CSV table of C-alpha atoms in Angstrom, one decimal:
chain,number,residue,atom,x,y,z
A,85,UNK,CA,155.1,81.4,113.0
A,86,UNK,CA,153.6,77.9,113.3
A,87,UNK,CA,150.7,79.4,115.3
A,88,UNK,CA,150.1,82.0,112.5
A,89,UNK,CA,150.0,79.2,109.9
A,90,UNK,CA,147.6,77.2,112.0
A,91,UNK,CA,145.2,80.1,112.3
A,92,UNK,CA,145.5,80.8,108.6
A,93,UNK,CA,144.7,77.1,107.8
A,94,UNK,CA,141.7,77.2,110.1
A,95,UNK,CA,140.4,80.3,108.5
A,96,UNK,CA,141.0,78.9,105.0
A,97,UNK,CA,139.1,75.7,105.8
A,98,UNK,CA,136.3,77.7,107.3
A,99,UNK,CA,136.1,79.9,104.2
A,100,UNK,CA,136.1,76.9,101.9
A,101,UNK,CA,133.4,75.2,104.0
A,102,UNK,CA,131.3,78.4,103.8
A,103,UNK,CA,131.2,78.1,100.0
A,104,UNK,CA,128.9,75.1,100.3
A,105,UNK,CA,126.4,77.4,102.1
A,106,UNK,CA,124.6,79.3,99.4
A,107,UNK,CA,121.4,81.4,99.2
A,108,UNK,CA,118.2,80.1,97.8
A,109,UNK,CA,118.6,79.8,94.0
A,110,UNK,CA,117.0,82.6,92.1
A,111,UNK,CA,116.6,83.2,88.4
A,112,UNK,CA,119.8,84.9,87.1
A,113,UNK,CA,120.3,84.5,83.4
A,114,UNK,CA,116.9,84.7,81.6
A,115,UNK,CA,117.4,87.2,78.7
A,116,UNK,CA,115.5,90.4,78.9
A,117,UNK,CA,114.5,92.1,75.6
A,118,UNK,CA,115.2,95.7,75.0
A,119,UNK,CA,112.5,97.9,76.4
A,120,UNK,CA,109.8,98.8,73.9
A,121,UNK,CA,108.7,102.4,73.4
A,122,UNK,CA,112.1,103.6,74.7
A,123,UNK,CA,115.0,105.1,72.8
A,124,UNK,CA,118.0,102.9,72.4
A,125,UNK,CA,120.2,105.2,74.5
A,126,UNK,CA,117.7,105.3,77.4
A,127,UNK,CA,117.5,101.5,77.2
A,128,UNK,CA,121.3,101.1,77.3
A,129,UNK,CA,121.5,103.4,80.4
A,130,UNK,CA,118.8,101.5,82.3
A,131,UNK,CA,120.3,98.1,81.2
A,132,UNK,CA,123.7,99.1,82.4
A,133,UNK,CA,122.7,100.7,85.7
A,134,UNK,CA,119.5,98.9,86.7
A,135,UNK,CA,119.0,95.5,85.2
A,136,UNK,CA,121.4,93.5,87.5
A,137,UNK,CA,118.9,94.0,90.4
A,138,UNK,CA,115.8,95.0,88.6
A,139,UNK,CA,115.4,92.3,85.9
A,140,UNK,CA,115.8,88.6,85.4
A,141,UNK,CA,119.1,89.2,83.5
A,142,UNK,CA,121.9,89.5,85.9
A,143,UNK,CA,125.6,89.8,85.1
A,144,UNK,CA,127.4,88.6,88.2
A,145,UNK,CA,131.0,89.3,88.8
A,146,UNK,CA,133.2,86.5,90.3
A,147,UNK,CA,133.2,88.1,93.7
A,148,UNK,CA,129.3,88.3,93.7
A,149,UNK,CA,129.3,84.5,93.8
A,150,UNK,CA,131.4,84.1,97.0
A,151,UNK,CA,129.8,83.4,100.3
A,152,UNK,CA,128.8,85.6,102.2
A,153,UNK,CA,128.7,88.2,99.4
A,154,UNK,CA,126.3,86.1,97.4
A,155,UNK,CA,123.7,86.3,100.2
A,156,UNK,CA,123.8,90.1,100.0
A,157,UNK,CA,123.6,90.0,96.2
A,158,UNK,CA,120.6,87.6,96.3
A,159,UNK,CA,118.9,89.9,98.8
A,160,UNK,CA,119.4,93.0,96.7
A,161,UNK,CA,118.1,91.2,93.6
A,162,UNK,CA,115.0,89.7,95.3
A,163,UNK,CA,114.1,93.1,96.9
A,164,UNK,CA,114.9,94.9,93.7
A,165,UNK,CA,112.6,92.7,91.5
A,166,UNK,CA,109.8,93.1,94.0
A,167,UNK,CA,109.9,96.9,93.6
A,168,UNK,CA,110.6,96.9,89.8
A,169,UNK,CA,111.3,94.2,87.3
A,170,UNK,CA,112.1,95.4,83.8
A,171,UNK,CA,111.7,91.8,82.6
A,172,UNK,CA,107.9,92.4,83.0
A,173,UNK,CA,108.0,95.6,80.9
A,174,UNK,CA,105.9,94.4,78.1
A,175,UNK,CA,103.1,93.3,80.5
A,176,UNK,CA,102.6,97.0,81.5
A,177,UNK,CA,100.3,99.4,79.7
A,178,UNK,CA,102.1,102.3,78.2
A,179,UNK,CA,100.9,104.8,80.9
A,180,UNK,CA,102.3,102.4,83.5
A,181,UNK,CA,105.5,102.1,81.6
A,182,UNK,CA,105.9,105.9,81.8
A,183,UNK,CA,105.0,106.0,85.5
A,184,UNK,CA,107.6,103.3,86.1
A,185,UNK,CA,110.3,105.3,84.4
A,186,UNK,CA,109.4,108.5,86.4
A,187,UNK,CA,109.5,106.4,89.6
A,188,UNK,CA,112.9,105.0,88.7
A,189,UNK,CA,114.3,108.4,87.8
A,190,UNK,CA,113.1,109.9,91.1
A,191,UNK,CA,114.9,107.1,92.9
A,192,UNK,CA,118.1,108.1,91.0
A,193,UNK,CA,117.7,111.8,91.7
A,194,UNK,CA,117.2,111.1,95.4
A,195,UNK,CA,120.4,109.2,95.5
A,196,UNK,CA,118.7,105.9,96.5
A,197,UNK,CA,119.5,104.1,93.3
A,198,UNK,CA,121.8,102.6,92.3
A,199,UNK,CA,122.7,101.4,95.8
A,200,UNK,CA,126.0,102.9,96.9
A,201,UNK,CA,127.0,99.5,98.2
A,202,UNK,CA,126.5,98.2,94.7
A,203,UNK,CA,128.3,100.9,92.8
A,204,UNK,CA,131.3,100.7,95.2
A,205,UNK,CA,132.0,97.3,93.7
A,206,UNK,CA,130.4,97.9,90.3
A,207,UNK,CA,131.6,101.4,89.4
A,208,UNK,CA,130.4,101.0,85.8
A,209,UNK,CA,126.8,101.1,87.0
A,210,UNK,CA,127.1,104.7,88.3
A,211,UNK,CA,125.2,107.2,86.3
A,212,UNK,CA,127.2,110.2,85.2
A,213,UNK,CA,125.7,113.7,84.6
A,214,UNK,CA,125.3,113.0,80.9
A,215,UNK,CA,123.3,109.8,81.5
A,216,UNK,CA,121.0,111.6,84.0
A,217,UNK,CA,120.5,114.4,81.5
A,218,UNK,CA,119.5,111.9,78.8
A,219,UNK,CA,116.9,110.3,81.1
A,220,UNK,CA,115.6,113.7,82.2
A,221,UNK,CA,115.2,115.0,78.7
A,222,UNK,CA,113.5,111.9,77.5
A,223,UNK,CA,111.0,111.9,80.4
A,224,UNK,CA,110.2,115.5,79.6
A,225,UNK,CA,109.1,114.4,76.2
A,226,UNK,CA,106.6,111.7,77.5
A,227,UNK,CA,105.1,113.8,80.3
A,228,UNK,CA,101.4,114.3,79.9
A,229,UNK,CA,101.9,118.0,80.7
A,230,UNK,CA,105.2,119.6,79.8
A,231,UNK,CA,107.3,120.9,82.7
A,232,UNK,CA,107.2,124.5,81.5
A,233,UNK,CA,103.4,124.7,81.4
A,234,UNK,CA,101.4,126.4,84.1
A,235,UNK,CA,101.5,124.6,87.4
A,236,UNK,CA,98.0,124.1,88.8
A,237,UNK,CA,97.4,125.4,92.3
A,238,UNK,CA,94.4,125.3,94.6
A,239,UNK,CA,95.0,127.0,98.0
A,240,UNK,CA,92.0,129.2,98.8
A,241,UNK,CA,89.3,127.5,101.0
A,242,UNK,CA,86.5,128.4,98.6
A,243,UNK,CA,88.5,127.0,95.7
A,244,UNK,CA,89.2,123.8,97.7
A,245,UNK,CA,85.5,123.2,98.3
A,246,UNK,CA,84.9,123.1,94.6
A,247,UNK,CA,87.1,120.1,94.1
A,248,UNK,CA,86.2,117.9,97.0
A,249,UNK,CA,85.3,114.3,96.1
A,250,UNK,CA,81.8,113.9,94.7
A,251,UNK,CA,79.1,112.9,97.1
A,252,UNK,CA,77.8,109.8,95.3
A,253,UNK,CA,78.4,107.8,98.4
A,254,UNK,CA,76.1,108.9,101.1
A,255,UNK,CA,76.8,106.2,103.7
A,256,UNK,CA,80.5,106.1,104.3
A,257,UNK,CA,80.1,103.3,106.9
A,258,UNK,CA,79.8,101.0,103.9
A,259,UNK,CA,83.2,101.9,102.6
A,260,UNK,CA,85.4,98.9,103.2
A,261,UNK,CA,88.6,99.4,105.4
A,262,UNK,CA,92.0,98.8,103.8
A,263,UNK,CA,93.6,95.4,104.2
A,264,UNK,CA,95.9,96.7,106.9
A,265,UNK,CA,92.7,97.5,108.9
A,266,UNK,CA,92.4,101.3,108.5
A,267,UNK,CA,88.9,102.7,108.2
A,268,UNK,CA,88.0,105.5,105.7
A,269,UNK,CA,87.9,109.0,107.2
A,270,UNK,CA,85.1,110.9,105.5
A,271,UNK,CA,85.4,114.1,107.5
A,272,UNK,CA,88.7,115.1,105.9
A,273,UNK,CA,86.4,117.3,103.7
A,274,UNK,CA,86.3,119.7,106.6
A,275,UNK,CA,90.0,119.8,107.1
A,276,UNK,CA,92.4,122.6,106.1
A,277,UNK,CA,94.2,122.3,102.8
A,278,UNK,CA,97.9,122.5,103.8
A,279,UNK,CA,99.6,122.1,100.5
A,280,UNK,CA,99.3,121.1,96.8
A,281,UNK,CA,101.5,119.1,94.5
A,282,UNK,CA,101.8,118.6,90.8
A,283,UNK,CA,102.4,115.4,88.8
A,284,UNK,CA,103.1,116.8,85.3
A,285,UNK,CA,104.3,113.4,84.3
A,286,UNK,CA,100.9,111.7,84.4
A,287,UNK,CA,98.7,114.8,84.2
A,288,UNK,CA,97.4,114.8,87.8
A,289,UNK,CA,97.4,117.1,90.7
A,290,UNK,CA,97.2,116.6,94.5
A,291,UNK,CA,95.6,118.6,97.3
A,292,UNK,CA,96.8,117.7,100.8
A,293,UNK,CA,94.6,118.3,103.8
A,294,UNK,CA,95.6,118.2,107.4
A,295,UNK,CA,93.5,117.6,110.5
A,296,UNK,CA,93.5,120.0,113.5
A,297,UNK,CA,96.5,118.3,115.1
A,298,UNK,CA,98.5,118.6,111.8
A,299,UNK,CA,97.5,122.2,111.3
A,300,UNK,CA,98.5,123.1,114.9
A,301,UNK,CA,101.9,121.3,114.4
A,302,UNK,CA,102.5,123.3,111.2
A,303,UNK,CA,101.6,126.6,112.9
A,304,UNK,CA,103.9,125.8,115.8
A,305,UNK,CA,106.7,124.4,113.5
A,306,UNK,CA,106.6,121.0,115.2
A,307,UNK,CA,106.7,118.9,112.1
A,308,UNK,CA,109.8,116.7,112.4
A,309,UNK,CA,108.7,114.4,113.9
A,310,UNK,CA,105.0,115.1,113.5
A,311,UNK,CA,103.0,114.6,116.7
A,312,UNK,CA,100.8,111.5,117.3
A,313,UNK,CA,97.3,112.1,116.0
A,314,UNK,CA,98.4,114.1,113.0
A,315,UNK,CA,96.6,112.9,109.8
A,316,UNK,CA,97.1,113.9,106.2
A,317,UNK,CA,94.6,113.2,103.4
A,318,UNK,CA,96.0,113.5,99.9
A,319,UNK,CA,93.4,113.7,97.2
A,320,UNK,CA,94.5,113.2,93.6
A,321,UNK,CA,92.7,114.5,90.5
A,322,UNK,CA,93.1,114.5,86.8
A,323,UNK,CA,94.2,117.8,85.5
A,324,UNK,CA,91.7,119.6,83.3
A,325,UNK,CA,92.7,122.3,80.9
A,326,UNK,CA,90.1,125.1,80.7
A,327,UNK,CA,89.2,127.0,77.5
A,328,UNK,CA,91.5,129.9,78.5
A,329,UNK,CA,94.4,127.5,79.0
A,330,UNK,CA,94.4,127.4,82.8
A,331,UNK,CA,94.6,124.1,84.6
A,332,UNK,CA,92.2,122.9,87.3
A,333,UNK,CA,91.1,119.7,89.0
A,334,UNK,CA,89.1,117.3,86.9
A,335,UNK,CA,88.0,113.7,87.6
A,336,UNK,CA,88.7,112.3,91.0
A,337,UNK,CA,91.4,109.6,91.1
A,338,UNK,CA,92.0,108.6,94.7
A,339,UNK,CA,92.5,109.7,98.3
A,340,UNK,CA,95.4,108.6,100.5
A,341,UNK,CA,95.9,108.9,104.3
A,342,UNK,CA,98.9,109.1,106.5
A,343,UNK,CA,98.0,108.6,110.2
A,344,UNK,CA,100.7,109.3,112.8
A,345,UNK,CA,100.9,107.0,115.8
A,346,UNK,CA,104.6,106.2,116.6
A,347,UNK,CA,103.7,103.3,118.9
A,348,UNK,CA,100.7,101.7,117.0
A,349,UNK,CA,102.5,101.9,113.6
A,350,UNK,CA,106.0,101.3,114.8
A,351,UNK,CA,106.4,98.6,112.2
A,352,UNK,CA,105.5,101.0,109.4
A,353,UNK,CA,107.8,103.9,110.3
A,354,UNK,CA,105.3,105.4,112.7
A,355,UNK,CA,102.6,106.0,110.2
A,356,UNK,CA,99.4,104.2,109.2
A,357,UNK,CA,99.1,104.1,105.4
A,358,UNK,CA,95.8,103.9,103.5
A,359,UNK,CA,94.4,104.5,100.0
A,360,UNK,CA,91.0,104.4,98.4
A,361,UNK,CA,90.6,104.7,94.6
A,362,UNK,CA,87.8,106.0,92.4
A,363,UNK,CA,84.4,107.4,93.1
A,364,UNK,CA,83.4,104.1,94.6
A,365,UNK,CA,86.3,104.3,97.1
A,366,UNK,CA,87.7,100.9,96.6
A,367,UNK,CA,90.5,100.0,99.1
A,368,UNK,CA,93.9,99.8,97.4
A,369,UNK,CA,96.2,96.8,97.8
A,370,UNK,CA,96.2,93.0,97.2
A,371,UNK,CA,97.3,92.2,100.8
A,372,UNK,CA,98.0,93.9,104.2
A,373,UNK,CA,101.6,94.5,103.2
A,374,UNK,CA,100.7,97.0,100.4
A,375,UNK,CA,101.9,99.8,102.8
A,376,UNK,CA,105.5,98.7,102.1
A,377,UNK,CA,105.0,100.2,98.7
A,378,UNK,CA,104.1,103.5,100.4
A,379,UNK,CA,107.1,103.3,102.7
A,380,UNK,CA,109.4,102.6,99.7
A,381,UNK,CA,108.1,105.6,97.9
A,382,UNK,CA,108.5,107.9,101.0
A,383,UNK,CA,111.9,106.5,101.9
A,384,UNK,CA,113.8,109.4,100.3
A,385,UNK,CA,112.3,111.8,102.9
A,386,UNK,CA,112.8,109.5,105.9
A,387,UNK,CA,114.8,112.4,107.5
A,388,UNK,CA,111.6,114.5,107.2
A,389,UNK,CA,109.6,111.9,109.1
A,390,UNK,CA,108.6,110.3,105.8
A,391,UNK,CA,106.5,113.3,104.7
A,392,UNK,CA,107.0,114.9,101.3
A,393,UNK,CA,104.5,117.7,102.0
A,394,UNK,CA,106.0,121.2,102.4
A,395,UNK,CA,103.1,122.9,104.2
A,396,UNK,CA,101.8,126.3,103.2
A,397,UNK,CA,102.3,129.0,105.8
A,398,UNK,CA,99.4,128.7,108.2
A,399,UNK,CA,98.3,131.1,110.8
A,400,UNK,CA,96.5,129.1,113.5
A,401,UNK,CA,94.4,132.1,114.6
A,402,UNK,CA,93.2,132.9,111.1
A,403,UNK,CA,92.4,129.2,110.6
A,404,UNK,CA,90.2,129.1,113.7
A,405,UNK,CA,88.4,132.3,112.7
A,406,UNK,CA,87.8,130.8,109.2
A,407,UNK,CA,86.3,127.6,110.8
A,408,UNK,CA,84.0,129.7,113.1
A,409,UNK,CA,82.6,131.6,110.1
A,410,UNK,CA,81.9,128.6,107.9
């Protein structure tokens, strides 16, 4: 019995001593205004489920302040604010505000947010079906193109050729590499279009091209993981509504690359990430760690080797015949 009390006393002293060890102080209690341009109900849902980690207004429970729990809490808040901080809402242009809400909603639908480790101790932050429906219905009203409108699709090789980036730049060696040291790949224009995607929320569309290694992997169903050397180029375009109501590719927005090399890019989930924006092909990112933004976006499909693209059915023999006849 005395031995048990002694052990308890030692543990108690150790626990009390730990309380003097705290994480670096971060901003907790700065009031955050209600979100402008957002209905009150949507604002309430986001404030209740997101603000503790994604704003400068944090309501800490008593157990959030105890060491070592406070280190985990501080880490969640620091990382959460880096990804999205609603306290900076009014600094964003309205299109960026809309994009931010769609980004947050996709994180909710994918089950990434709120963190399960957070809602386990803060059950009031869980979003019920009604709250999700409220967010979904609101986002449908602010989408550039409504979800029930025609979905643009460009899959035929001849159609794809019509919407390749313009050729204002004639010397691609002058295009600067990205800050994580990836060079622009101009010959993606000659690759196979393997899929398309639609962003009705911001009125853009994507065409995804794959190099020969990627196309071969698709044909042979070797896509999880993708083989080293596989490269995707995803071009983004503004959607253009034609006179007859059909939707096609309009102004060029950007091109992004995913380059598979499990060893070289081990630190970035086995992929090299790069993006060039606009007709002048300006490299994206303020520093070499911009690729963490890409990884965060692709994290919901980590079990699919971080690739969102669902390839169109490809017959490798037909692809080779097409290339020979070009």
